[in-house]
Amino acid sequence: MMQFALIGAGFIGPVHAANIAAHPRAQLRYVVDLNRDAASRVAGQHGAAIADSLDVVLADAKLDAVVICTPPRSHAAIIEAAARAGKAIFCEKPIDLDIVKVDACGAVLRKTGVPFFVGFNRRFDPTHSALHEALRRGDLGRAEMVIVSSRDPEISPPDYVAAMPYGIFYDTMIHDFDMVRWLTRDEPVEVYARTSVMLDEKINPVRDPDTAMVTLVLAGGALVHVNSSFRAVYGYDQRIEVFGEKGMLISRNQQPTSLERHGADGIHQAPLHYFFIQRYVQAYAAELDHFVTSVETCQPPSIGFEDGRRALAIAYAAMESAKSGRPVALPR
Amino acid sequence: MMQFALIGAGFIGPVHAANIAAHPRAQLRYVVDLNRDAASRVAGQHGAAIADSLDVVLADAKLDAVVICTPPRSHAAIIEAAARAGKAIFCEKPIDLDIVKVDACGAVLRKTGVPFFVGFNRRFDPTHSALHEALRRGDLGRAEMVIVSSRDPEISPPDYVAAMPYGIFYDTMIHDFDMVRWLTRDEPVEVYARTSVMLDEKINPVRDPDTAMVTLVLAGGALVHVNSSFRAVYGYDQRIEVFGEKGMLISRNQQPTSLERHGADGIHQAPLHYFFIQRYVQAYAAELDHFVTSVETCQPPSIGFEDGRRALAIAYAAMESAKSGRPVALPR
Amino acid sequence: MMQFALIGAGFIGPVHAANIAAHPRAQLRYVVDLNRDAASRVAGQHGAAIADSLDVVLADAKLDAVVICTPPRSHAAIIEAAARAGKAIFCEKPIDLDIVKVDACGAVLRKTGVPFFVGFNRRFDPTHSALHEALRRGDLGRAEMVIVSSRDPEISPPDYVAAMPYGIFYDTMIHDFDMVRWLTRDEPVEVYARTSVMLDEKINPVRDPDTAMVTLVLAGGALVHVNSSFRAVYGYDQRIEVFGEKGMLISRNQQPTSLERHGADGIHQAPLHYFFIQRYVQAYAAELDHFVTSVETCQPPSIGFEDGRRALAIAYAAMESAKSGRPVALPR
Amino acid sequence: MMQFALIGAGFIGPVHAANIAAHPRAQLRYVVDLNRDAASRVAGQHGAAIADSLDVVLADAKLDAVVICTPPRSHAAIIEAAARAGKAIFCEKPIDLDIVKVDACGAVLRKTGVPFFVGFNRRFDPTHSALHEALRRGDLGRAEMVIVSSRDPEISPPDYVAAMPYGIFYDTMIHDFDMVRWLTRDEPVEVYARTSVMLDEKINPVRDPDTAMVTLVLAGGALVHVNSSFRAVYGYDQRIEVFGEKGMLISRNQQPTSLERHGADGIHQAPLHYFFIQRYVQAYAAELDHFVTSVETCQPPSIGFEDGRRALAIAYAAMESAKSGRPVALPR
């Protein structure tokens, strides 16, 4: 049984904790969080211990792996400590917010050689996976255009938003940039981005961009569009469309039920899943399983440091473009 | 230019008149209706003459064909007169309501040999046609079950209903019985029917059946279900599903527009077409074109007397079953 | 923690075992099966003990409940034994095959008063549940017609089929009969059924009916159609359509992924879920949770003895009708 | 009866000729084309005369209106001549290719005051119209993002392409730019465009851009994405999605039939309409009717000179951006 420590018990932490607990070959040993209440709630649910500090946890020789769910700015330091302690690392995206720190922690990872995985969970969604397989199989031939719609039903709380200006790029769209790289097996050479503040002052008092469109030009010539919003009142809108020489593939949205009502006013279906927790429930379980299996079999996890770094670099280029109003070139 | 007389200017008459007028090789010469206003309205729109009597019209040697849209009880007499005058005949379903009269008029048709077509317009709908072609192509292999939903948005006026008791079978479902014969190329050997009166006293004061389900057992063993209602508040519901050894084919409903709205309350689409005039606009034009072409090329029209008679016989067997509560055998 | 014994480790047994093991307030204590290999496989997966006999298991005072997944003919005896031992009972449908035995075991259940639940799992499917709620809410007004398509992708092995002649009614459609009762809150007063043998000799050597259509007339006048087949090559086809005065509700099929491919040959989507295990994965977990909660809170489970008995009685009436070719009246 | 001359009998000319002929209050009097064969083919079908020159036609006092379907470069001269002759003008888009000539002809139109209509036919499509109405009704609240996919199934012949470099913007996307203006009632202030040459040398020997993505920033802050391709092998892909504070509206694609096949390999539907002639058959008839009615009632047609000019200006700005690689500002 692989022994895990969960670092960060808020937000997505409980999802990972539950998946570890339900996994036949994994066990949740520790939960670490500055917020003792959050830590003890999650630990209690799954019979794990609460640890006072990361050091104590990493010193336990029986611990195999850490799952890092703390705020992004703290990631690099935790990754480095865990790597030096020889633990396998499952890190939520982004690797960190500071690209200098990201590179420093990349060096540590290379030196220590510990398994390192970035939680781009969407790669493990069954439908996105089916899209990926269809592309690998050659169903479309060359991909010529990619259109990604990636919209959240709500904006984060003001303090979260204030702490991460232009987060729409490196906190949200970073997932989409990863998907584009993964699906096309190509890299962007130019990024152009435009943002807008569309939400009311009440729900977006920080006036940080809540609406954005990005164009990517890939090295191979394919054109990519990504759009995002923090106010999709109809639910979590996550569609990917790839157009190519043999046609088009669409990873469509999903609904919790398939009931249809026909009334005098038309045809009605249930709304989409509300948010990512509901939409990607299978993906979260599958990425944990992939991580466990990778570590057990000594294979590098399918999403590594370089993937995490590149998605962040694209996000930052998009932010730069949005600020300057000019397209930004990306080194290959 | 083929010269037509329209016999009966009400209800579906104007649809046929417009299709004749728009047809490049057909011309509307006469309109005959006891209701002079109706006749002159239709005639005026298309530059046709109003005729005082059927005899006058049939005596015109320049007239090639008649389209019969009068109430069903008058069909047989008009068919016989037109046949004896040597005119090609396009007759709305049913051939007549009295099977004895139907057979008598069949004898006249055989003797005179004039082209005779029964207006089972649904056979000319593009989607039902595509279903038919898929079956002929063998996409399903042997058909094992057929499920037909055939629902009207409203019931006919009380006097119309009163004049045709159990009309749900021989006025409405007769179309479906024809579709089943056409699609399966098989004949029913047993009919079982059940009806219900579900509409309010106000809109169905006659208390004639407004809801019905029919089971047909085909000679080849396939099972058929047909359901009908006169209160589909969501529009004209016309679906045909054929299930077979290689899968299932569904002729789905159609909507006038393809707009989709996603709101906090779910996903919304436009209602179905309201009724048969909207839904089968292409089918009406196509059947007229088929009739014209058949007559021009001296080919028998694709839907003949025997088709009209058999569909009626099935409808009457269904009525008998609904009244007796027992399955009714049909001669092959 | 509620302690369970699984009686019958084949077929659906492992599904229930896994759900018990995953339930936060339930534990799998014993697995009983004449087939020791099957028993030890399931027991081993979830850390349960293998028991040599039902008697040993029922004698354990720490055991709270049994889940009965043995072949139908053995159900009544096991139910009676478990009831006399004071255990809560979760029984797979049907209650038994012999209606006399069913009634006898009903008497025992009434006398002992143990909690008794029949596993009509579909009532716990999220979409069927949403349909149920919409009906209770009055979205349709009075239900006038119900159309149920209930098709399996494959037929059971010949020995299974041979042991349960006309099983299409009491082994398969019994689920649909329960759904109709549950959704309409009404009872059938007449049943008419027709069957066909459509599968090849090779896959249905027993020549037991593999295709069936049933008409039910409900006490309130609503008409019901149910069709079934053991050869839906496109997957597990489970649709329920309720038509009423305010429109139509459809519990549509479901697919494992929502990928769509547009090619020169048209638009393509993934097939349906293959079979009930995939389609009803949530329903199986939800019914187990319902059972646990019912027992814990001393509430009678939502599906009781009378529900199981009535669905069986409808199934037998359908069989009788199919054999005699006549509609069969059902006592209210 | 309004008397029409068709100027240009190729390409879209026959569609307009047929709609004029079928219109109850319009008549096709002349067909003019340098290609006498094309002219006589169209004229013959509808009983019109062939005219040797535009001058002869415009000199006919009985002529009310011209429909201009010649190549774009000839439009301005014909518009001016027709305007000076006092004829009502229905002109295919674009008004002309040379913006200086466009402005000159605008001056003539203002001076003469003849009715002038630009054939942005999509505004008359029932589904796009329903989208427009929903926006006007306020179903979405403020529009925040617009995503337009506008893809042709094939590229024009090489000589056509060679004559109009970057035609993807001013010949194709010009329709989409008009739709965006019409739907949002807002104007772009910035355009950014990227193109790619994706088609094989054989079908695009000119190597003119066949794939493009455009971003528009509207004055009100809304962001717009338009993508286009000349190789949608699955048919004419014409979707418009508007996202706003209350949800999302999608004008979806349309298929000629609604047949669905379920096989072991999944669910299959018919391809989309092949191209604009099939997709917009209703729109072409409706725009002609609008033009006739406008002229009859002395109302200015709903799409005027300014609409045609602005769409062209956006297209040219997109071309400039695609060539320079930089966003281009548009004067308000």
PDB file of C-alpha atoms in Angstrom, chain C residues 14-224:
ATOM      1  CA  PRO C  14     -19.753  -8.720  -6.892  1.00  0.00           C
ATOM      2  CA  VAL C  15     -21.444  -5.383  -7.667  1.00  0.00           C
ATOM      3  CA  HIS C  16     -23.311  -5.441  -4.368  1.00  0.00           C
ATOM      4  CA  ALA C  17     -20.196  -6.653  -2.537  1.00  0.00           C
ATOM      5  CA  ALA C  18     -18.178  -3.705  -3.846  1.00  0.00           C
ATOM      6  CA  ASN C  19     -20.888  -1.226  -2.946  1.00  0.00           C
ATOM      7  CA  ILE C  20     -21.125  -2.626   0.577  1.00  0.00           C
ATOM      8  CA  ALA C  21     -17.338  -2.406   0.935  1.00  0.00           C
ATOM      9  CA  ALA C  22     -17.290   1.184  -0.319  1.00  0.00           C
ATOM     10  CA  HIS C  23     -20.195   2.282   1.872  1.00  0.00           C
ATOM     11  CA  PRO C  24     -19.006   4.321   4.873  1.00  0.00           C
ATOM     12  CA  ARG C  25     -21.473   2.631   7.240  1.00  0.00           C
ATOM     13  CA  ALA C  26     -21.533  -0.938   5.917  1.00  0.00           C
ATOM     14  CA  GLN C  27     -19.152  -3.872   6.056  1.00  0.00           C
ATOM     15  CA  LEU C  28     -19.095  -7.140   4.154  1.00  0.00           C
ATOM     16  CA  ARG C  29     -18.756  -9.865   6.801  1.00  0.00           C
ATOM     17  CA  TYR C  30     -19.594 -13.042   4.878  1.00  0.00           C
ATOM     18  CA  VAL C  31     -19.858 -14.365   1.377  1.00  0.00           C
ATOM     19  CA  VAL C  32     -21.852 -17.569   0.826  1.00  0.00           C
ATOM     20  CA  ASP C  33     -21.898 -19.469  -2.445  1.00  0.00           C
ATOM     21  CA  LEU C  34     -21.996 -23.144  -3.365  1.00  0.00           C
ATOM     22  CA  ASN C  35     -19.259 -22.239  -5.811  1.00  0.00           C
ATOM     23  CA  ARG C  36     -16.322 -21.857  -3.398  1.00  0.00           C
ATOM     24  CA  ASP C  37     -14.127 -20.219  -6.012  1.00  0.00           C
ATOM     25  CA  ALA C  38     -16.625 -17.469  -6.684  1.00  0.00           C
ATOM     26  CA  ALA C  39     -17.167 -16.989  -2.966  1.00  0.00           C
ATOM     27  CA  SER C  40     -13.487 -16.733  -2.135  1.00  0.00           C
ATOM     28  CA  ARG C  41     -12.797 -14.381  -5.030  1.00  0.00           C
ATOM     29  CA  VAL C  42     -15.396 -11.897  -3.827  1.00  0.00           C
ATOM     30  CA  ALA C  43     -14.602 -12.399  -0.143  1.00  0.00           C
ATOM     31  CA  GLY C  44     -10.873 -11.953  -0.770  1.00  0.00           C
ATOM     32  CA  GLN C  45     -11.349  -8.666  -2.579  1.00  0.00           C
ATOM     33  CA  HIS C  46     -13.151  -7.111   0.350  1.00  0.00           C
ATOM     34  CA  GLY C  47     -11.674  -8.834   3.376  1.00  0.00           C
ATOM     35  CA  ALA C  48     -14.824 -10.861   4.127  1.00  0.00           C
ATOM     36  CA  ALA C  49     -15.080 -14.415   5.421  1.00  0.00           C
ATOM     37  CA  ILE C  50     -16.333 -17.362   3.389  1.00  0.00           C
ATOM     38  CA  ALA C  51     -19.129 -19.175   5.124  1.00  0.00           C
ATOM     39  CA  ASP C  52     -19.896 -22.854   4.590  1.00  0.00           C
ATOM     40  CA  SER C  53     -23.614 -22.548   4.956  1.00  0.00           C
ATOM     41  CA  LEU C  54     -26.389 -20.038   5.247  1.00  0.00           C
ATOM     42  CA  ASP C  55     -27.262 -21.429   8.696  1.00  0.00           C
ATOM     43  CA  VAL C  56     -23.841 -20.585  10.098  1.00  0.00           C
ATOM     44  CA  VAL C  57     -24.137 -17.062   8.780  1.00  0.00           C
ATOM     45  CA  LEU C  58     -27.640 -16.439  10.056  1.00  0.00           C
ATOM     46  CA  ALA C  59     -26.656 -17.758  13.462  1.00  0.00           C
ATOM     47  CA  ASP C  60     -24.119 -14.933  13.864  1.00  0.00           C
ATOM     48  CA  ALA C  61     -25.799 -12.393  16.116  1.00  0.00           C
ATOM     49  CA  LYS C  62     -23.478  -9.684  14.815  1.00  0.00           C
ATOM     50  CA  LEU C  63     -24.850 -10.008  11.307  1.00  0.00           C
ATOM     51  CA  ASP C  64     -27.416  -7.319  10.472  1.00  0.00           C
ATOM     52  CA  ALA C  65     -28.450  -7.970   6.902  1.00  0.00           C
ATOM     53  CA  VAL C  66     -28.294 -10.292   3.913  1.00  0.00           C
ATOM     54  CA  VAL C  67     -28.137  -9.469   0.223  1.00  0.00           C
ATOM     55  CA  ILE C  68     -29.685 -12.291  -1.798  1.00  0.00           C
ATOM     56  CA  CYS C  69     -28.254 -12.751  -5.306  1.00  0.00           C
ATOM     57  CA  THR C  70     -28.778 -16.458  -5.813  1.00  0.00           C
ATOM     58  CA  PRO C  71     -30.853 -17.874  -8.694  1.00  0.00           C
ATOM     59  CA  PRO C  72     -34.519 -16.798  -8.378  1.00  0.00           C
ATOM     60  CA  ARG C  73     -35.886 -20.254  -7.506  1.00  0.00           C
ATOM     61  CA  SER C  74     -33.940 -20.239  -4.254  1.00  0.00           C
ATOM     62  CA  HIS C  75     -35.019 -16.798  -3.082  1.00  0.00           C
ATOM     63  CA  ALA C  76     -38.145 -17.637  -1.056  1.00  0.00           C
ATOM     64  CA  ALA C  77     -36.406 -20.201   1.121  1.00  0.00           C
ATOM     65  CA  ILE C  78     -33.489 -17.889   1.876  1.00  0.00           C
ATOM     66  CA  ILE C  79     -35.811 -14.958   2.565  1.00  0.00           C
ATOM     67  CA  GLU C  80     -37.792 -17.050   5.064  1.00  0.00           C
ATOM     68  CA  ALA C  81     -34.679 -18.278   6.819  1.00  0.00           C
ATOM     69  CA  ALA C  82     -33.211 -14.799   7.039  1.00  0.00           C
ATOM     70  CA  ALA C  83     -36.508 -13.331   8.230  1.00  0.00           C
ATOM     71  CA  ARG C  84     -36.790 -15.939  10.967  1.00  0.00           C
ATOM     72  CA  ALA C  85     -33.224 -15.121  11.998  1.00  0.00           C
ATOM     73  CA  GLY C  86     -34.290 -11.486  12.291  1.00  0.00           C
ATOM     74  CA  LYS C  87     -31.994 -10.162   9.582  1.00  0.00           C
ATOM     75  CA  ALA C  88     -32.779  -7.242   7.301  1.00  0.00           C
ATOM     76  CA  ILE C  89     -33.185  -8.475   3.725  1.00  0.00           C
ATOM     77  CA  PHE C  90     -32.067  -6.982   0.410  1.00  0.00           C
ATOM     78  CA  CYS C  91     -33.359  -9.353  -2.282  1.00  0.00           C
ATOM     79  CA  GLU C  92     -32.624  -9.230  -5.991  1.00  0.00           C
ATOM     80  CA  LYS C  93     -35.734  -9.355  -8.188  1.00  0.00           C
ATOM     81  CA  PRO C  94     -37.835 -11.425  -8.607  1.00  0.00           C
ATOM     82  CA  ILE C  95     -38.872 -12.379  -5.073  1.00  0.00           C
ATOM     83  CA  ASP C  96     -39.121 -15.935  -6.408  1.00  0.00           C
ATOM     84  CA  LEU C  97     -40.476 -17.671  -9.486  1.00  0.00           C
ATOM     85  CA  ASP C  98     -43.297 -19.572  -7.779  1.00  0.00           C
ATOM     86  CA  ILE C  99     -46.098 -17.226  -6.798  1.00  0.00           C
ATOM     87  CA  VAL C 100     -47.334 -19.673  -4.140  1.00  0.00           C
ATOM     88  CA  LYS C 101     -43.912 -19.642  -2.544  1.00  0.00           C
ATOM     89  CA  VAL C 102     -43.827 -15.880  -2.881  1.00  0.00           C
ATOM     90  CA  ASP C 103     -47.059 -15.564  -0.940  1.00  0.00           C
ATOM     91  CA  ALA C 104     -45.863 -17.962   1.726  1.00  0.00           C
ATOM     92  CA  CYS C 105     -42.726 -15.950   2.197  1.00  0.00           C
ATOM     93  CA  GLY C 106     -44.817 -12.787   2.304  1.00  0.00           C
ATOM     94  CA  ALA C 107     -46.620 -14.250   5.303  1.00  0.00           C
ATOM     95  CA  VAL C 108     -43.318 -14.929   7.050  1.00  0.00           C
ATOM     96  CA  LEU C 109     -42.145 -11.398   6.324  1.00  0.00           C
ATOM     97  CA  ARG C 110     -45.312  -9.910   7.770  1.00  0.00           C
ATOM     98  CA  LYS C 111     -45.004 -12.060  10.883  1.00  0.00           C
ATOM     99  CA  THR C 112     -41.327 -11.377  11.508  1.00  0.00           C
ATOM    100  CA  GLY C 113     -41.488  -7.736  10.489  1.00  0.00           C
ATOM    101  CA  VAL C 114     -37.874  -7.621   9.290  1.00  0.00           C
ATOM    102  CA  PRO C 115     -36.937  -4.868   6.812  1.00  0.00           C
ATOM    103  CA  PHE C 116     -37.380  -6.216   3.272  1.00  0.00           C
ATOM    104  CA  PHE C 117     -36.219  -4.577   0.066  1.00  0.00           C
ATOM    105  CA  VAL C 118     -36.545  -5.751  -3.547  1.00  0.00           C
ATOM    106  CA  GLY C 119     -33.690  -4.647  -5.795  1.00  0.00           C
ATOM    107  CA  PHE C 120     -35.514  -2.747  -8.507  1.00  0.00           C
ATOM    108  CA  ASN C 121     -32.364  -0.737  -8.982  1.00  0.00           C
ATOM    109  CA  ARG C 122     -33.681   1.415 -11.826  1.00  0.00           C
ATOM    110  CA  ARG C 123     -35.766   3.426  -9.412  1.00  0.00           C
ATOM    111  CA  PHE C 124     -32.441   4.790  -8.139  1.00  0.00           C
ATOM    112  CA  ASP C 125     -31.019   5.842 -11.497  1.00  0.00           C
ATOM    113  CA  PRO C 126     -30.545   9.649 -11.493  1.00  0.00           C
ATOM    114  CA  THR C 127     -32.380  10.191 -14.775  1.00  0.00           C
ATOM    115  CA  HIS C 128     -35.287   7.845 -14.060  1.00  0.00           C
ATOM    116  CA  SER C 129     -35.480   9.528 -10.639  1.00  0.00           C
ATOM    117  CA  ALA C 130     -35.595  12.948 -12.274  1.00  0.00           C
ATOM    118  CA  LEU C 131     -38.453  11.657 -14.440  1.00  0.00           C
ATOM    119  CA  HIS C 132     -40.251  10.402 -11.337  1.00  0.00           C
ATOM    120  CA  GLU C 133     -39.817  13.742  -9.611  1.00  0.00           C
ATOM    121  CA  ALA C 134     -41.043  15.654 -12.646  1.00  0.00           C
ATOM    122  CA  LEU C 135     -44.199  13.521 -12.681  1.00  0.00           C
ATOM    123  CA  ARG C 136     -44.762  13.987  -8.949  1.00  0.00           C
ATOM    124  CA  ARG C 137     -44.248  17.728  -9.413  1.00  0.00           C
ATOM    125  CA  GLY C 138     -47.015  17.675 -12.008  1.00  0.00           C
ATOM    126  CA  ASP C 139     -44.895  18.717 -14.997  1.00  0.00           C
ATOM    127  CA  LEU C 140     -47.034  16.565 -17.286  1.00  0.00           C
ATOM    128  CA  GLY C 141     -50.404  16.709 -15.618  1.00  0.00           C
ATOM    129  CA  ARG C 142     -52.169  13.384 -16.073  1.00  0.00           C
ATOM    130  CA  ALA C 143     -50.041  10.672 -17.710  1.00  0.00           C
ATOM    131  CA  GLU C 144     -51.869   9.359 -20.764  1.00  0.00           C
ATOM    132  CA  MET C 145     -49.363   7.020 -22.414  1.00  0.00           C
ATOM    133  CA  VAL C 146     -46.116   5.382 -21.343  1.00  0.00           C
ATOM    134  CA  ILE C 147     -43.682   3.876 -23.850  1.00  0.00           C
ATOM    135  CA  VAL C 148     -40.827   1.794 -22.487  1.00  0.00           C
ATOM    136  CA  SER C 149     -37.995   0.400 -24.595  1.00  0.00           C
ATOM    137  CA  SER C 150     -35.932  -2.066 -22.644  1.00  0.00           C
ATOM    138  CA  ARG C 151     -33.415  -3.973 -24.692  1.00  0.00           C
ATOM    139  CA  ASP C 152     -30.417  -6.035 -23.742  1.00  0.00           C
ATOM    140  CA  PRO C 153     -27.300  -6.313 -25.891  1.00  0.00           C
ATOM    141  CA  GLU C 154     -27.208 -10.088 -25.601  1.00  0.00           C
ATOM    142  CA  ILE C 155     -29.174 -13.149 -24.524  1.00  0.00           C
ATOM    143  CA  SER C 156     -28.251 -15.209 -21.455  1.00  0.00           C
ATOM    144  CA  PRO C 157     -26.468 -18.546 -21.890  1.00  0.00           C
ATOM    145  CA  PRO C 158     -28.703 -21.413 -23.126  1.00  0.00           C
ATOM    146  CA  ASP C 159     -28.877 -23.239 -19.792  1.00  0.00           C
ATOM    147  CA  TYR C 160     -29.976 -20.061 -18.043  1.00  0.00           C
ATOM    148  CA  VAL C 161     -32.610 -19.484 -20.730  1.00  0.00           C
ATOM    149  CA  ALA C 162     -33.753 -23.104 -20.607  1.00  0.00           C
ATOM    150  CA  ALA C 163     -34.220 -22.909 -16.851  1.00  0.00           C
ATOM    151  CA  MET C 164     -36.527 -19.896 -17.121  1.00  0.00           C
ATOM    152  CA  PRO C 165     -38.882 -20.203 -20.096  1.00  0.00           C
ATOM    153  CA  TYR C 166     -40.527 -16.886 -21.051  1.00  0.00           C
ATOM    154  CA  GLY C 167     -37.999 -15.235 -18.766  1.00  0.00           C
ATOM    155  CA  ILE C 168     -38.231 -12.146 -21.004  1.00  0.00           C
ATOM    156  CA  PHE C 169     -41.331 -11.296 -18.939  1.00  0.00           C
ATOM    157  CA  TYR C 170     -40.473 -12.222 -15.341  1.00  0.00           C
ATOM    158  CA  ASP C 171     -36.693 -11.851 -15.514  1.00  0.00           C
ATOM    159  CA  THR C 172     -36.319  -8.800 -17.764  1.00  0.00           C
ATOM    160  CA  MET C 173     -39.545  -6.855 -18.253  1.00  0.00           C
ATOM    161  CA  ILE C 174     -40.383  -7.235 -14.574  1.00  0.00           C
ATOM    162  CA  HIS C 175     -38.131  -4.193 -14.108  1.00  0.00           C
ATOM    163  CA  ASP C 176     -40.213  -2.239 -16.615  1.00  0.00           C
ATOM    164  CA  PHE C 177     -43.484  -3.288 -15.005  1.00  0.00           C
ATOM    165  CA  ASP C 178     -42.154  -1.984 -11.723  1.00  0.00           C
ATOM    166  CA  MET C 179     -41.113   1.282 -13.349  1.00  0.00           C
ATOM    167  CA  VAL C 180     -44.574   1.739 -14.845  1.00  0.00           C
ATOM    168  CA  ARG C 181     -46.259   1.205 -11.467  1.00  0.00           C
ATOM    169  CA  TRP C 182     -43.776   3.517  -9.752  1.00  0.00           C
ATOM    170  CA  LEU C 183     -43.969   6.297 -12.329  1.00  0.00           C
ATOM    171  CA  THR C 184     -47.737   6.280 -12.847  1.00  0.00           C
ATOM    172  CA  ARG C 185     -48.843   5.341  -9.329  1.00  0.00           C
ATOM    173  CA  ASP C 186     -51.443   3.265 -11.109  1.00  0.00           C
ATOM    174  CA  GLU C 187     -52.058  -0.459 -11.614  1.00  0.00           C
ATOM    175  CA  PRO C 188     -52.647  -2.418 -14.819  1.00  0.00           C
ATOM    176  CA  VAL C 189     -56.048  -4.037 -15.239  1.00  0.00           C
ATOM    177  CA  GLU C 190     -55.295  -5.749 -18.537  1.00  0.00           C
ATOM    178  CA  VAL C 191     -52.210  -7.182 -20.172  1.00  0.00           C
ATOM    179  CA  TYR C 192     -51.707  -8.178 -23.786  1.00  0.00           C
ATOM    180  CA  ALA C 193     -48.392  -9.619 -24.954  1.00  0.00           C
ATOM    181  CA  ARG C 194     -46.847 -10.885 -28.147  1.00  0.00           C
ATOM    182  CA  THR C 195     -43.467 -12.545 -28.564  1.00  0.00           C
ATOM    183  CA  SER C 196     -41.190 -13.594 -31.350  1.00  0.00           C
ATOM    184  CA  VAL C 197     -38.072 -15.679 -31.712  1.00  0.00           C
ATOM    185  CA  MET C 198     -35.752 -13.593 -33.836  1.00  0.00           C
ATOM    186  CA  LEU C 199     -32.258 -14.644 -32.823  1.00  0.00           C
ATOM    187  CA  ASP C 200     -30.302 -17.246 -34.718  1.00  0.00           C
ATOM    188  CA  GLU C 201     -30.449 -20.863 -33.649  1.00  0.00           C
ATOM    189  CA  LYS C 202     -26.828 -20.573 -32.579  1.00  0.00           C
ATOM    190  CA  ILE C 203     -27.284 -17.862 -29.998  1.00  0.00           C
ATOM    191  CA  ASN C 204     -30.800 -18.857 -28.957  1.00  0.00           C
ATOM    192  CA  PRO C 205     -30.828 -22.662 -29.332  1.00  0.00           C
ATOM    193  CA  VAL C 206     -33.623 -22.972 -26.768  1.00  0.00           C
ATOM    194  CA  ARG C 207     -35.931 -20.936 -29.069  1.00  0.00           C
ATOM    195  CA  ASP C 208     -37.413 -19.171 -26.056  1.00  0.00           C
ATOM    196  CA  PRO C 209     -38.930 -15.760 -26.897  1.00  0.00           C
ATOM    197  CA  ASP C 210     -36.175 -13.172 -27.362  1.00  0.00           C
ATOM    198  CA  THR C 211     -38.380 -10.334 -28.604  1.00  0.00           C
ATOM    199  CA  ALA C 212     -41.597  -9.116 -27.006  1.00  0.00           C
ATOM    200  CA  MET C 213     -44.166  -6.363 -26.961  1.00  0.00           C
ATOM    201  CA  VAL C 214     -46.646  -5.793 -24.170  1.00  0.00           C
ATOM    202  CA  THR C 215     -49.639  -3.492 -23.852  1.00  0.00           C
ATOM    203  CA  LEU C 216     -50.930  -2.585 -20.408  1.00  0.00           C
ATOM    204  CA  VAL C 217     -54.223  -0.818 -19.742  1.00  0.00           C
ATOM    205  CA  LEU C 218     -54.015   0.994 -16.415  1.00  0.00           C
ATOM    206  CA  ALA C 219     -56.958   1.386 -14.059  1.00  0.00           C
ATOM    207  CA  GLY C 220     -57.003   5.133 -14.724  1.00  0.00           C
ATOM    208  CA  GLY C 221     -57.231   4.636 -18.495  1.00  0.00           C
ATOM    209  CA  ALA C 222     -53.613   5.344 -19.413  1.00  0.00           C
ATOM    210  CA  LEU C 223     -52.122   3.041 -22.055  1.00  0.00           C
ATOM    211  CA  VAL C 224     -48.672   1.514 -21.710  1.00  0.00           C
TER     212      VAL C 224
END
